[in-house]
């Protein structure tokens, strides 16, 4: 059974940094692209970033490019999202999602339960 | 990266069919057969319902079907049931090598 468990969310001050983690199990982690998707309170889904199975290719939404970095550790079956220069607009539940072998197909076939990031002073 | 356009709400009676539209441009929906649909209940994670325009993952009811014409993709729910009341989001690959979600549609079963 595929399981995705996010952690690392919390309260952070504007301008601060936070690192999210997503522990994956139940599938061959290195064979699939992975993604982060966020949802601000009461709002819709927003795609944030994706990474290829071998970690060699990364993709970002314009809204986070230059501030967020996606990475993965295949030895630990863990996906990461390093978030810097956080602003109030980054307040959201952040979901980790498993994609297919190519991220562009948008086949978000499994999702984590989400972790809440709140940016506030 | 503007969000794809969906109607804010769609409603129907049990047993009826409803269709949710997802309108983009030829740089996203119209240019690629990589449109997916996701169902989300309040406070829960989304669930994949359709991928690559028309494909249903294993376990998804065949009451859900997808299609595309030009720059608009559609999700049809036939034989509407109370359990279908949820938010629905489309997503698409874009020419900028990114993904984009739709604005979301709240489905209400009357």
Coordinates of N, CA and C in Angstrom, one line a residue:
Chain A
X1 N 0.8 -1.2 0.0 CA 0.0 0.0 0.0 C 0.9 1.3 0.0
X2 N 0.6 2.1 -0.9 CA 1.3 3.4 -1.0 C 1.0 4.3 0.2
X3 N 2.0 4.8 0.8 CA 1.8 5.8 1.9 C 2.7 6.9 1.8
X4 N 2.2 8.1 2.0 CA 3.0 9.4 1.9 C 2.7 10.1 3.2
X5 N 3.7 10.4 4.0 CA 3.5 11.1 5.3 C 4.4 12.4 5.3
X6 N 3.7 13.5 5.3 CA 4.4 14.8 5.3 C 4.7 15.2 6.8
X7 N 5.7 16.0 6.9 CA 6.0 16.6 8.2 C 6.8 17.9 8.0
X8 N 7.0 18.6 9.1 CA 7.8 19.8 9.0 C 7.0 21.1 9.0
X9 N 5.7 21.0 8.9 CA 4.9 22.3 8.8 C 4.9 23.0 10.2
X10 N 4.4 24.2 10.2 CA 4.3 24.9 11.5 C 4.2 26.4 11.2
X11 N 4.4 27.1 12.3 CA 4.3 28.6 12.3 C 5.7 29.2 12.0
X12 N 5.8 30.1 11.1 CA 7.1 30.7 10.7 C 6.8 32.2 10.5
X13 N 7.8 33.0 10.8 CA 7.7 34.4 10.6 C 7.9 34.8 9.2
X14 N 7.3 35.9 8.7 CA 7.6 36.4 7.4 C 9.1 36.6 7.1
X15 N 9.5 36.1 6.0 CA 11.0 36.1 5.7 C 11.7 34.9 6.1
X16 N 11.1 34.1 6.9 CA 11.7 32.9 7.4 C 11.8 31.7 6.5
X17 N 12.3 30.6 7.0 CA 12.5 29.4 6.2 C 11.9 28.2 6.9
X18 N 11.6 27.2 6.1 CA 11.0 25.9 6.6 C 11.3 24.8 5.6
X19 N 11.6 23.6 6.2 CA 11.8 22.5 5.3 C 10.8 21.4 5.5
X20 N 10.0 21.1 4.5 CA 9.0 20.0 4.6 C 9.6 18.7 4.1
X21 N 9.2 17.6 4.7 CA 9.6 16.3 4.4 C 8.4 15.4 4.0
X22 N 8.6 14.4 3.2 CA 7.5 13.5 2.9 C 8.1 12.1 2.8
X23 N 7.8 11.3 3.8 CA 8.3 9.9 3.8 C 7.4 9.0 3.0
X24 N 8.0 8.3 2.0 CA 7.2 7.5 1.1 C 7.4 6.0 1.4
X25 N 6.4 5.2 1.2 CA 6.6 3.8 1.3 C 5.5 3.1 0.4
X26 N 5.8 1.8 0.1 CA 4.8 1.0 -0.6 C 5.0 1.0 -2.1
X27 N 6.1 1.6 -2.6 CA 6.4 1.6 -4.0 C 7.9 1.9 -4.2
X28 N 8.3 1.7 -5.5 CA 9.7 1.9 -5.8 C 10.0 3.4 -6.0
X29 N 10.4 4.0 -4.9 CA 10.4 5.5 -4.8 C 11.2 6.1 -6.0
X30 N 12.3 5.6 -6.4 CA 13.1 6.2 -7.4 C 12.6 6.0 -8.8
X31 N 11.5 5.3 -9.0 CA 10.9 5.1 -10.3 C 9.8 6.1 -10.7
X32 N 9.4 7.0 -9.7 CA 8.3 7.9 -10.0 C 8.7 9.3 -9.6
X33 N 8.1 10.2 -10.5 CA 8.2 11.6 -10.2 C 7.4 11.9 -8.9
X34 N 7.7 13.0 -8.2 CA 7.0 13.4 -7.0 C 6.7 14.9 -7.1
X35 N 5.7 15.3 -6.4 CA 5.3 16.7 -6.5 C 4.8 17.2 -5.1
X36 N 4.9 18.6 -5.0 CA 4.2 19.3 -3.9 C 3.1 20.1 -4.5
X37 N 2.0 20.1 -3.8 CA 0.8 20.9 -4.2 C 0.3 21.5 -2.9
X38 N -0.1 22.8 -3.0 CA -0.6 23.5 -1.8 C -2.0 24.0 -1.9
X39 N -2.6 24.3 -0.8 CA -4.0 24.7 -0.8 C -4.1 25.7 0.3
X40 N -4.3 27.0 0.0 CA -4.5 28.1 1.0 C -5.8 27.9 1.6
X41 N -6.0 28.3 2.8 CA -7.3 28.1 3.6 C -8.5 28.6 2.7
X42 N -9.4 27.7 2.5 CA -10.6 28.1 1.8 C -10.4 28.3 0.3
X43 N -9.3 28.0 -0.2 CA -9.0 28.2 -1.7 C -8.7 26.9 -2.4
X44 N -8.4 27.0 -3.7 CA -8.2 25.9 -4.5 C -6.8 25.3 -4.5
X45 N -6.6 24.2 -5.2 CA -5.3 23.6 -5.3 C -4.3 24.4 -6.2
X46 N -3.1 24.5 -5.8 CA -2.0 25.2 -6.5 C -0.8 24.3 -6.6
X47 N -0.4 24.0 -7.8 CA 0.8 23.2 -8.1 C 2.0 24.0 -7.7
X48 N 2.9 23.4 -6.9 CA 4.1 24.1 -6.4 C 5.4 23.7 -7.2
X49 N 5.6 22.4 -7.2 CA 6.9 21.9 -7.7 C 6.8 20.4 -8.0
X50 N 7.8 19.9 -8.8 CA 7.8 18.5 -9.1 C 9.3 18.1 -9.3
X51 N 9.6 16.8 -9.2 CA 11.0 16.3 -9.4 C 10.9 15.0 -10.0
X52 N 11.8 14.7 -10.9 CA 11.8 13.4 -11.6 C 12.3 12.3 -10.7
X53 N 12.1 11.1 -11.1 CA 12.4 9.9 -10.3 C 13.8 9.9 -9.8
X54 N 14.8 10.2 -10.7 CA 16.2 10.2 -10.3 C 16.7 11.5 -9.7
X55 N 15.8 12.5 -9.6 CA 16.1 13.8 -9.0 C 16.9 14.7 -10.0
X56 N 17.1 14.3 -11.2 CA 17.9 15.1 -12.2 C 17.1 16.2 -12.8
X57 N 15.8 16.2 -12.7 CA 15.0 17.3 -13.3 C 14.1 17.9 -12.2
X58 N 14.0 19.2 -12.1 CA 13.1 19.8 -11.2 C 12.3 20.9 -11.9
X59 N 11.1 21.1 -11.4 CA 10.1 22.0 -12.0 C 9.4 22.8 -10.9
X60 N 9.2 24.1 -11.2 CA 8.6 25.0 -10.2 C 7.5 25.9 -10.8
X61 N 6.5 26.2 -10.0 CA 5.6 27.3 -10.4 C 6.3 28.6 -10.3
X62 N 5.9 29.6 -11.1 CA 6.5 30.9 -11.1 C 6.4 31.5 -9.7
X63 N 5.4 31.2 -8.9 CA 5.1 31.9 -7.6 C 6.2 31.5 -6.6
X64 N 6.9 30.4 -6.8 CA 7.9 29.9 -5.8 C 9.3 29.8 -6.4
X65 N 9.4 30.0 -7.7 CA 10.7 29.8 -8.3 C 11.8 30.8 -7.7
X66 N 12.9 30.3 -7.3 CA 13.9 31.1 -6.7 C 13.9 31.1 -5.2
X67 N 12.7 30.7 -4.7 CA 12.6 30.7 -3.2 C 12.5 29.3 -2.6
X68 N 11.9 28.4 -3.4 CA 11.7 27.0 -2.9 C 12.6 26.1 -3.7
X69 N 13.0 25.0 -3.1 CA 13.9 24.0 -3.7 C 13.3 22.6 -3.4
X70 N 13.0 21.8 -4.4 CA 12.6 20.5 -4.2 C 13.8 19.5 -4.3
X71 N 13.8 18.5 -3.5 CA 14.8 17.5 -3.6 C 14.3 16.2 -3.1
X72 N 15.1 15.1 -3.3 CA 14.7 13.8 -2.8 C 15.9 13.0 -2.5
X73 N 15.7 12.1 -1.5 CA 16.8 11.2 -1.0 C 16.3 9.8 -1.2
X74 N 16.8 9.2 -2.3 CA 16.2 7.8 -2.6 C 16.7 6.8 -1.6
X75 N 17.8 7.0 -0.9 CA 18.2 6.1 0.1 C 17.3 6.0 1.3
X76 N 16.6 7.2 1.5 CA 15.7 7.3 2.6 C 14.2 7.3 2.2
X77 N 14.0 7.2 0.9 CA 12.6 7.3 0.3 C 11.9 8.5 0.8
X78 N 12.5 9.6 0.8 CA 12.0 10.9 1.3 C 12.1 12.0 0.3
X79 N 11.0 12.8 0.2 CA 10.9 14.0 -0.6 C 11.0 15.2 0.3
X80 N 11.6 16.3 -0.2 CA 11.8 17.5 0.6 C 11.3 18.7 -0.2
X81 N 11.0 19.7 0.6 CA 10.7 21.0 0.0 C 11.3 22.1 0.9
X82 N 12.4 22.7 0.5 CA 13.0 23.8 1.3 C 12.4 25.1 0.8
X83 N 11.8 25.8 1.8 CA 11.1 27.0 1.5 C 11.8 28.2 2.2
X84 N 12.2 29.1 1.4 CA 12.9 30.3 1.9 C 12.1 31.6 1.6
X85 N 12.4 32.7 2.3 CA 11.8 34.0 2.0 C 10.2 33.8 2.0
X86 N 9.7 33.2 3.1 CA 8.3 32.9 3.1 C 7.5 34.2 3.4
X87 N 6.3 34.3 2.7 CA 5.4 35.4 2.9 C 4.1 34.9 3.3
X88 N 3.2 35.8 3.6 CA 1.8 35.4 4.0 C 1.1 34.6 2.9
X89 N 1.5 34.9 1.7 CA 0.8 34.2 0.6 C 1.2 32.7 0.5
X90 N 2.2 32.3 1.2 CA 2.6 30.9 1.2 C 1.9 30.1 2.3
X91 N 1.1 30.7 3.1 CA 0.3 30.0 4.1 C -0.7 29.1 3.4
X92 N -0.6 27.8 3.7 CA -1.4 26.8 3.0 C -1.1 25.4 3.7
X93 N -2.0 24.5 3.3 CA -1.7 23.1 3.6 C -0.9 22.6 2.4
X94 N 0.2 22.0 2.7 CA 1.1 21.5 1.6 C 1.0 19.9 1.5
X95 N 0.6 19.5 0.3 CA 0.4 18.1 0.1 C 1.6 17.5 -0.7
X96 N 2.1 16.4 -0.4 CA 3.0 15.6 -1.1 C 2.2 14.6 -2.0
X97 N 2.6 14.5 -3.3 CA 1.8 13.6 -4.2 C 2.8 12.8 -5.0
X98 N 2.4 11.6 -5.2 CA 3.1 10.7 -6.2 C 2.6 10.9 -7.6
X99 N 3.5 11.0 -8.5 CA 3.1 11.1 -9.9 C 3.4 9.8 -10.6
X100 N 3.2 9.8 -11.9 CA 3.6 8.7 -12.8 C 5.1 8.8 -13.0
X101 N 5.6 8.1 -14.0 CA 7.0 8.1 -14.3 C 7.4 9.4 -14.9
X102 N 6.6 10.1 -15.6 CA 6.9 11.4 -16.1 C 5.9 12.4 -15.5
X103 N 6.5 13.5 -14.9 CA 5.7 14.4 -14.1 C 4.6 15.1 -14.9
X104 N 4.9 15.3 -16.2 CA 4.0 16.1 -17.0 C 2.6 15.5 -17.3
X105 N 2.5 14.2 -17.1 CA 1.2 13.5 -17.3 C 0.3 13.9 -16.2
X106 N 0.8 14.5 -15.1 CA -0.1 15.0 -14.0 C -0.9 13.9 -13.4
X107 N -0.4 12.7 -13.4 CA -1.1 11.6 -12.8 C -0.8 11.5 -11.3
X108 N -1.5 12.4 -10.5 CA -1.3 12.5 -9.1 C -2.1 11.3 -8.5
X109 N -1.5 10.1 -8.5 CA -2.3 8.9 -8.1 C -2.3 8.6 -6.6
X110 N -1.5 9.3 -5.8 CA -1.5 9.1 -4.4 C -1.1 10.4 -3.8
X111 N -1.8 10.8 -2.6 CA -1.6 12.0 -1.9 C -1.3 11.7 -0.5
X112 N -0.5 12.6 0.2 CA -0.4 12.5 1.6 C -1.6 13.3 2.3
X113 N -1.5 13.3 3.6 CA -2.6 14.0 4.3 C -2.4 15.5 4.4
X114 N -1.2 15.9 4.1 CA -1.0 17.4 4.1 C -0.4 17.9 5.4
X115 N 0.4 18.9 5.3 CA 1.0 19.6 6.5 C 0.8 21.1 6.4
X116 N 0.3 21.7 7.5 CA 0.0 23.1 7.4 C 1.2 24.0 7.7
X117 N 1.4 25.0 6.8 CA 2.4 26.0 7.0 C 1.7 27.3 7.2
X118 N 2.0 28.0 8.3 CA 1.4 29.3 8.6 C 2.5 30.3 8.7
X119 N 2.4 31.3 7.8 CA 3.4 32.4 7.8 C 2.8 33.6 8.5
X120 N 3.2 34.0 9.7 CA 2.6 35.1 10.4 C 3.6 35.6 11.5
X121 N 3.5 36.9 11.8 CA 4.3 37.4 12.9 C 3.5 37.4 14.2
Chain B
X1 N 1.2 31.6 -15.5 CA 0.5 30.4 -15.2 C -0.8 30.6 -14.6
X2 N -1.8 31.1 -15.4 CA -3.1 31.3 -14.9 C -3.8 30.0 -14.7
X3 N -4.6 30.0 -13.6 CA -5.4 28.8 -13.3 C -6.4 28.5 -14.5
X4 N -6.6 27.3 -14.7 CA -7.7 26.9 -15.7 C -9.0 27.3 -15.2
X5 N -9.9 27.6 -16.1 CA -11.2 28.1 -15.7 C -12.3 27.0 -15.5
X6 N -12.9 26.9 -14.4 CA -14.0 26.0 -14.1 C -15.2 26.8 -13.5
X7 N -16.4 26.3 -13.7 CA -17.5 26.9 -13.1 C -17.4 26.7 -11.6
X8 N -17.8 27.8 -10.8 CA -17.7 27.7 -9.4 C -18.6 26.6 -8.8
X9 N -19.7 26.3 -9.4 CA -20.6 25.3 -8.9 C -21.5 24.7 -10.0
X10 N -21.8 23.4 -9.7 CA -22.7 22.6 -10.6 C -23.5 21.8 -9.7
X11 N -24.8 21.7 -10.0 CA -25.7 20.9 -9.2 C -26.6 20.0 -10.0
X12 N -27.1 18.9 -9.4 CA -27.9 18.0 -10.1 C -28.7 17.1 -9.1
X13 N -29.7 16.5 -9.5 CA -30.5 15.6 -8.7 C -29.9 14.2 -8.8
X14 N -30.2 13.4 -7.8 CA -29.7 12.0 -7.8 C -30.2 11.3 -9.1
X15 N -29.3 10.6 -9.7 CA -29.6 9.9 -10.9 C -29.3 10.7 -12.2
X16 N -29.2 12.0 -12.1 CA -29.0 12.8 -13.3 C -27.5 12.7 -13.7
X17 N -27.2 13.3 -14.8 CA -25.8 13.5 -15.2 C -25.5 15.0 -15.2
X18 N -24.2 15.2 -14.8 CA -23.7 16.6 -14.8 C -22.4 16.6 -15.5
X19 N -22.0 17.8 -16.0 CA -20.7 17.9 -16.7 C -20.0 19.2 -16.2
X20 N -18.8 19.0 -15.8 CA -17.9 20.1 -15.4 C -16.9 20.5 -16.5
X21 N -16.8 21.7 -16.8 CA -15.9 22.1 -17.8 C -14.6 22.7 -17.2
X22 N -13.6 22.6 -18.0 CA -12.2 23.1 -17.6 C -11.6 23.7 -18.9
X23 N -11.6 25.1 -18.9 CA -11.1 25.8 -20.1 C -9.7 26.4 -19.9
X24 N -8.9 26.1 -20.8 CA -7.5 26.6 -20.8 C -7.2 27.3 -22.2
X25 N -6.0 27.0 -22.6 CA -5.5 27.6 -23.9 C -4.8 26.5 -24.7
X26 N -4.4 26.8 -25.8 CA -3.7 25.8 -26.6 C -2.3 25.6 -26.1
X27 N -1.9 26.4 -25.0 CA -0.6 26.1 -24.4 C -0.7 25.2 -23.2
X28 N -1.9 24.8 -22.9 CA -2.1 23.8 -21.8 C -3.1 22.7 -22.3
X29 N -4.4 22.9 -21.9 CA -5.4 21.9 -22.2 C -5.5 21.6 -23.7
X30 N -5.4 22.6 -24.5 CA -5.6 22.4 -26.0 C -4.4 21.7 -26.6
X31 N -3.2 21.8 -26.0 CA -2.0 21.4 -26.6 C -1.5 20.0 -26.3
X32 N -2.1 19.4 -25.2 CA -1.6 18.2 -24.7 C -2.8 17.3 -24.2
X33 N -2.6 16.0 -24.3 CA -3.6 15.1 -23.8 C -3.2 14.7 -22.3
X34 N -2.9 15.7 -21.5 CA -2.5 15.4 -20.2 C -3.4 16.2 -19.2
X35 N -4.6 16.0 -19.3 CA -5.6 16.6 -18.4 C -6.0 15.5 -17.4
X36 N -6.0 15.9 -16.1 CA -6.5 15.0 -15.0 C -7.6 15.7 -14.3
X37 N -8.4 14.9 -13.6 CA -9.4 15.4 -12.7 C -9.3 14.8 -11.3
X38 N -9.6 15.6 -10.3 CA -9.4 15.2 -8.9 C -10.6 15.6 -8.1
X39 N -11.0 14.7 -7.2 CA -12.1 14.9 -6.3 C -11.6 15.2 -4.9
X40 N -12.2 16.1 -4.2 CA -11.7 16.5 -2.9 C -12.9 16.7 -2.0
X41 N -13.0 16.0 -0.9 CA -14.0 16.2 0.1 C -13.4 17.2 1.1
X42 N -14.2 18.0 1.8 CA -13.7 19.0 2.8 C -12.8 18.4 3.8
X43 N -11.6 19.1 3.9 CA -10.7 18.6 4.9 C -9.9 17.4 4.6
X44 N -10.1 16.9 3.4 CA -9.4 15.6 3.0 C -8.4 15.9 1.8
X45 N -7.5 15.0 1.6 CA -6.6 15.1 0.4 C -7.4 14.8 -0.9
X46 N -7.0 15.3 -2.0 CA -7.6 15.0 -3.3 C -7.4 13.6 -3.7
X47 N -8.3 13.1 -4.6 CA -8.2 11.8 -5.1 C -8.3 11.9 -6.7
X48 N -7.4 11.1 -7.3 CA -7.4 11.1 -8.8 C -8.6 10.4 -9.3
X49 N -9.3 11.0 -10.2 CA -10.5 10.4 -10.8 C -10.3 10.1 -12.3
X50 N -9.6 10.9 -13.0 CA -9.4 10.8 -14.4 C -7.9 11.2 -14.7
X51 N -7.2 10.5 -15.6 CA -5.9 11.0 -16.1 C -5.8 10.9 -17.6
X52 N -4.9 11.6 -18.2 CA -4.7 11.6 -19.6 C -6.1 11.7 -20.3
X53 N -6.8 12.7 -19.9 CA -8.1 13.1 -20.5 C -9.3 12.1 -20.3
X54 N -9.0 10.8 -20.5 CA -10.1 9.8 -20.5 C -9.9 8.6 -19.7
X55 N -8.7 8.5 -19.1 CA -8.4 7.2 -18.4 C -8.9 7.3 -16.9
X56 N -9.5 6.2 -16.5 CA -9.9 6.0 -15.1 C -9.0 5.1 -14.3
X57 N -8.4 5.6 -13.2 CA -7.6 4.7 -12.4 C -8.4 3.5 -11.9
X58 N -7.7 2.4 -11.5 CA -8.4 1.3 -10.9 C -9.2 1.7 -9.7
X59 N -10.4 1.2 -9.6 CA -11.2 1.5 -8.4 C -12.1 2.7 -8.5
X60 N -11.9 3.5 -9.5 CA -12.8 4.7 -9.7 C -14.1 4.2 -10.5
X61 N -15.2 4.6 -10.1 CA -16.5 4.2 -10.7 C -16.5 4.6 -12.2
X62 N -17.1 3.8 -13.0 CA -17.3 4.1 -14.4 C -18.4 5.1 -14.7
X63 N -19.0 5.7 -13.6 CA -19.9 6.8 -13.7 C -19.1 8.1 -14.0
X64 N -17.8 8.0 -13.8 CA -17.0 9.2 -14.1 C -16.3 9.0 -15.4
X65 N -16.4 10.0 -16.3 CA -15.8 10.0 -17.6 C -15.2 11.3 -18.0
X66 N -14.2 11.3 -18.8 CA -13.6 12.5 -19.2 C -13.5 12.7 -20.7
X67 N -13.4 13.9 -21.2 CA -13.3 14.2 -22.6 C -12.6 15.5 -22.8
X68 N -12.3 15.8 -24.1 CA -11.7 17.1 -24.4 C -12.1 17.5 -25.8
X69 N -12.3 18.8 -26.0 CA -12.6 19.4 -27.3 C -11.9 20.7 -27.4
X70 N -10.9 20.8 -28.2 CA -10.2 22.1 -28.3 C -9.5 22.4 -27.0
X71 N -9.7 23.6 -26.5 CA -9.1 24.1 -25.3 C -9.9 23.8 -24.0
X72 N -11.0 23.0 -24.2 CA -11.8 22.7 -23.0 C -11.9 21.2 -22.8
X73 N -11.6 20.8 -21.5 CA -11.8 19.5 -21.1 C -13.1 19.4 -20.2
X74 N -13.6 18.2 -20.2 CA -14.9 18.0 -19.4 C -14.9 16.8 -18.6
X75 N -15.5 16.8 -17.4 CA -15.7 15.7 -16.6 C -17.2 15.5 -16.5
X76 N -17.7 14.3 -16.8 CA -19.1 14.0 -16.7 C -19.3 12.9 -15.6
X77 N -20.2 13.2 -14.7 CA -20.6 12.3 -13.7 C -22.1 11.8 -14.1
X78 N -22.2 10.6 -14.4 CA -23.5 10.1 -14.7 C -24.1 9.3 -13.5
X79 N -25.4 9.2 -13.5 CA -26.1 8.6 -12.3 C -25.7 9.2 -11.0
X80 N -25.8 10.5 -10.9 CA -25.3 11.3 -9.8 C -25.8 10.6 -8.4
X81 N -24.8 10.5 -7.5 CA -25.1 10.0 -6.2 C -24.7 11.0 -5.1
X82 N -25.3 10.9 -3.9 CA -25.0 11.8 -2.8 C -23.5 11.9 -2.5
X83 N -22.9 10.7 -2.6 CA -21.4 10.6 -2.3 C -20.6 11.4 -3.3
X84 N -21.2 11.8 -4.4 CA -20.4 12.6 -5.4 C -20.3 14.1 -5.0
X85 N -21.0 14.5 -4.0 CA -21.0 15.9 -3.6 C -19.6 16.2 -3.0
X86 N -18.8 17.0 -3.7 CA -17.4 17.3 -3.4 C -16.9 18.4 -4.3
X87 N -15.7 18.8 -4.1 CA -15.0 19.7 -5.0 C -14.3 19.0 -6.0
X88 N -14.3 19.5 -7.2 CA -13.5 18.8 -8.3 C -12.6 19.8 -9.0
X89 N -11.4 19.3 -9.2 CA -10.3 20.2 -9.9 C -9.8 19.5 -11.1
X90 N -9.6 20.2 -12.2 CA -8.9 19.7 -13.3 C -7.4 20.1 -13.2
X91 N -6.5 19.5 -13.9 CA -5.1 19.9 -14.0 C -4.6 19.6 -15.4
X92 N -3.6 20.3 -15.8 CA -3.0 20.1 -17.1 C -1.6 20.4 -17.1
X93 N -0.9 19.7 -18.0 CA 0.5 20.0 -18.3 C 0.5 21.3 -19.2
X94 N 1.6 22.1 -19.1 CA 1.6 23.3 -19.9 C 2.9 23.4 -20.7
X95 N 2.9 24.3 -21.7 CA 4.0 24.4 -22.6 C 5.2 25.0 -21.9
X96 N 5.1 25.5 -20.7 CA 6.2 26.0 -19.9 C 6.8 24.9 -19.0
X97 N 6.5 23.7 -19.3 CA 6.9 22.5 -18.5 C 6.6 22.7 -17.0
X98 N 5.3 23.1 -16.8 CA 4.8 23.1 -15.5 C 3.4 22.4 -15.5
X99 N 2.8 22.3 -14.3 CA 1.4 21.8 -14.2 C 0.6 23.0 -13.7
X100 N -0.7 23.0 -14.0 CA -1.6 24.0 -13.5 C -2.9 23.3 -13.2
X101 N -3.5 23.8 -12.1 CA -4.8 23.3 -11.7 C -5.9 24.3 -12.1
X102 N -7.1 23.8 -12.1 CA -8.3 24.6 -12.4 C -8.7 25.3 -11.1
X103 N -9.7 26.2 -11.3 CA -10.2 27.0 -10.2 C -11.1 26.2 -9.2
X104 N -11.5 25.1 -9.6 CA -12.3 24.2 -8.8 C -13.8 24.4 -9.0
X105 N -14.5 23.3 -8.8 CA -16.0 23.3 -9.0 C -16.6 22.6 -7.8
X106 N -17.6 23.2 -7.1 CA -18.3 22.5 -6.1 C -19.5 21.9 -6.6
X107 N -19.6 20.6 -6.5 CA -20.7 19.8 -7.0 C -21.7 19.6 -5.8
X108 N -23.0 20.0 -6.1 CA -24.0 19.8 -5.1 C -25.1 18.8 -5.6
X109 N -25.4 17.8 -4.8 CA -26.5 16.9 -5.1 C -27.8 17.4 -4.4
X110 N -28.7 17.8 -5.2 CA -29.9 18.4 -4.7 C -30.8 17.4 -4.0

